[in-house]
PDB file of C-alpha atoms in Angstrom:
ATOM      1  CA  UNK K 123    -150.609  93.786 198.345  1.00  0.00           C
ATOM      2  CA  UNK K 124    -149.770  91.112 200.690  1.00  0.00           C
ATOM      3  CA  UNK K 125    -153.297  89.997 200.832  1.00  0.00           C
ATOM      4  CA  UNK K 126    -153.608  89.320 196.962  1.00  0.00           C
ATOM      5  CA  UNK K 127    -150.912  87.207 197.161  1.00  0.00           C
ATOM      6  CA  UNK K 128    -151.904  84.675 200.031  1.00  0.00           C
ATOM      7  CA  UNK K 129    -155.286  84.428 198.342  1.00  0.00           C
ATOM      8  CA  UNK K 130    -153.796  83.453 195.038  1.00  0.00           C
ATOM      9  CA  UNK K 131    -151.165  81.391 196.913  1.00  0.00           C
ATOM     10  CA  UNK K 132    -154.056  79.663 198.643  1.00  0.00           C
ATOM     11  CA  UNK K 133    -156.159  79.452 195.824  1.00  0.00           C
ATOM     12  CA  UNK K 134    -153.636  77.710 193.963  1.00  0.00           C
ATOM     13  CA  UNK K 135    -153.198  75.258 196.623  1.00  0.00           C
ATOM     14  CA  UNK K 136    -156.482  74.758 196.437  1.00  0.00           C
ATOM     15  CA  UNK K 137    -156.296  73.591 193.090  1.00  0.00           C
ATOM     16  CA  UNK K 138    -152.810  71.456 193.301  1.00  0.00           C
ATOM     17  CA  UNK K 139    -154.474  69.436 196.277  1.00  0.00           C
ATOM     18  CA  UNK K 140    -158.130  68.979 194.716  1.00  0.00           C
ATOM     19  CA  UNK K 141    -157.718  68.698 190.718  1.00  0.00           C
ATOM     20  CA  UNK K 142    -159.228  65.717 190.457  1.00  0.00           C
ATOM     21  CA  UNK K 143    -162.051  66.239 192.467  1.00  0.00           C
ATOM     22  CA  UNK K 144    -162.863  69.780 191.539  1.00  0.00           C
ATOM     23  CA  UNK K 145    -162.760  68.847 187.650  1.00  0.00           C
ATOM     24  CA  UNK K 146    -165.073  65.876 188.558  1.00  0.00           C
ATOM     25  CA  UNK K 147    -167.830  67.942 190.247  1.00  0.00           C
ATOM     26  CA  UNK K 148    -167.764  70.820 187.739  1.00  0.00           C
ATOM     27  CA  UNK K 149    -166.958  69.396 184.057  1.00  0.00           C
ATOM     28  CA  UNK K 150    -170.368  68.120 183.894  1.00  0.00           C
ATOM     29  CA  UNK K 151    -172.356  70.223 186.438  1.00  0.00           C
ATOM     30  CA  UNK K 152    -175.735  71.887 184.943  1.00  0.00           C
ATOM     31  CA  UNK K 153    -174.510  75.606 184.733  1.00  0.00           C
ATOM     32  CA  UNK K 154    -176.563  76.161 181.214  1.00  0.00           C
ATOM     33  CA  UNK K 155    -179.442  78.656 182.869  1.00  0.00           C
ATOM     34  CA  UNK K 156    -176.984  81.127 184.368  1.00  0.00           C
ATOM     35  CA  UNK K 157    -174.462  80.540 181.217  1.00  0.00           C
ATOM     36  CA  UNK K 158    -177.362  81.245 178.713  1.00  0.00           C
ATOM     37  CA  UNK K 159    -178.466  84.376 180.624  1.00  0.00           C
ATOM     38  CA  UNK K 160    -175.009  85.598 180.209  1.00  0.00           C
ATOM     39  CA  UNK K 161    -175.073  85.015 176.698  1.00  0.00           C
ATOM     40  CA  UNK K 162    -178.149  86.554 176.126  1.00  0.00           C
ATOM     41  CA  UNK K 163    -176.502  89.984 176.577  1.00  0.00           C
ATOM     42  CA  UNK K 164    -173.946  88.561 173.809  1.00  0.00           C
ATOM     43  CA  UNK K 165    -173.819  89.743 169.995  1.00  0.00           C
ATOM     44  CA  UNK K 166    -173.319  86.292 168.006  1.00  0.00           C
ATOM     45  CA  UNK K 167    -169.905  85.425 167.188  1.00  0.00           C
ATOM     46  CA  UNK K 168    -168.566  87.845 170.381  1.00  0.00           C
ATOM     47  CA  UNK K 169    -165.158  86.913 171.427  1.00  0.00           C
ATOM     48  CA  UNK K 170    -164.955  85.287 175.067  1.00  0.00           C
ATOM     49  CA  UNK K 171    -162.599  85.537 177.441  1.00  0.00           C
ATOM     50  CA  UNK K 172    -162.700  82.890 180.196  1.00  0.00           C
ATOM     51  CA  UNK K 173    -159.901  83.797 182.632  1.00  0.00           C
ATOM     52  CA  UNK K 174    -159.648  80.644 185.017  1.00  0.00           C
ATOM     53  CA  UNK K 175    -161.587  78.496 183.099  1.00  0.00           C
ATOM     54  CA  UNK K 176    -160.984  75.733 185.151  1.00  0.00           C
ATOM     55  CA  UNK K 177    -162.815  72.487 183.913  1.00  0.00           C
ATOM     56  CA  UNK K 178    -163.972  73.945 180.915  1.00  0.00           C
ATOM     57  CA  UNK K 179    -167.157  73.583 181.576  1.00  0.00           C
ATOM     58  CA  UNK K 180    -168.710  77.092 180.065  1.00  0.00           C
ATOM     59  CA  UNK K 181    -165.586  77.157 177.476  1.00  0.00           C
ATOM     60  CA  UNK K 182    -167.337  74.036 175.422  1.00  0.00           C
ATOM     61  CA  UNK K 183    -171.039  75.664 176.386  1.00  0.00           C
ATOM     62  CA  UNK K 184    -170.266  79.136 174.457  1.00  0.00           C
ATOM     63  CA  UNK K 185    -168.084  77.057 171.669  1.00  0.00           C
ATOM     64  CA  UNK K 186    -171.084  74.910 170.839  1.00  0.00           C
ATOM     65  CA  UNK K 187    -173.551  77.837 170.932  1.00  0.00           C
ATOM     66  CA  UNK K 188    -171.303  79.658 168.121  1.00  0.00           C
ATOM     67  CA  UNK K 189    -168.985  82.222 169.675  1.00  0.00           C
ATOM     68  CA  UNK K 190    -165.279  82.169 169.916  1.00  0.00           C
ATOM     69  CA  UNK K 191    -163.552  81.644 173.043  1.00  0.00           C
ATOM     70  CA  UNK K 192    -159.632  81.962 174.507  1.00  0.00           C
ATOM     71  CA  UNK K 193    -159.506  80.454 177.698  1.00  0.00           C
ATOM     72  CA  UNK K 194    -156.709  80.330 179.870  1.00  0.00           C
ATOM     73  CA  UNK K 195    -156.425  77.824 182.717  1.00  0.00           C
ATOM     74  CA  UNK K 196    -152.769  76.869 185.009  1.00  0.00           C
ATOM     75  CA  UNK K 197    -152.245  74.030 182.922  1.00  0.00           C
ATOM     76  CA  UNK K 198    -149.661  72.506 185.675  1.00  0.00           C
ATOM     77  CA  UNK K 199    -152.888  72.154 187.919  1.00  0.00           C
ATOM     78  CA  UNK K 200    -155.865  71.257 185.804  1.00  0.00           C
ATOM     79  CA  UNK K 201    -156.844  69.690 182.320  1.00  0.00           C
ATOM     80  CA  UNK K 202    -159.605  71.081 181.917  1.00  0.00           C
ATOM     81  CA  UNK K 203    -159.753  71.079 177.497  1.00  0.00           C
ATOM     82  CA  UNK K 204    -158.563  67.505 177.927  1.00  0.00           C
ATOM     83  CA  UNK K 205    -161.536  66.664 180.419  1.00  0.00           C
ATOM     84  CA  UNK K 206    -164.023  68.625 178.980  1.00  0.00           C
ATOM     85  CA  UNK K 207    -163.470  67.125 175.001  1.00  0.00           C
ATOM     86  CA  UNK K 208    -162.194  70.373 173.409  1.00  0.00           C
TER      87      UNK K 208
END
């Protein structure tokens, strides 16, 4: 659809115009209570998926709480792993 792809093309601008700011208000942002509750409905050792993952934020949460995660991010726009230590 047409539609998709001017949201994704302005999403992406989004991102190519505000990396640095966006990874600096969200790589250390407080998120835990709504990542935990989504965890809670998580066997142990479940396999993640985190599709966009942007800063990385919730990446290093569910790696340090034990479950395995692939994350994919546009690495021409952000660095998130780098930013986030992982």
């Amino acid at each position: 659809m047409k539609t998709e792809g001017f949201v994704l093309n302005q999403t992406l601008s989004y991102y190519q115009h505000n990396t640095d700011e966006f990874v600096k208000n969200t790589v250390h942002a407080d998120f835990h209570e709504v990542e935990d509750r989504f965890l809670y409905y998580l066997q142990s050792r479940t396999v993640i998926l985190d599709f966009g993952c942007g800063s990385c934020r919730d990446t290093k949460y569910f790696l340090e709480h034990g479950f395995h995660v692939t994350y994919l991010l546009n690495t021409e726009i952000l660095k998130g792993n780098e930013t986030a230590g992982i």
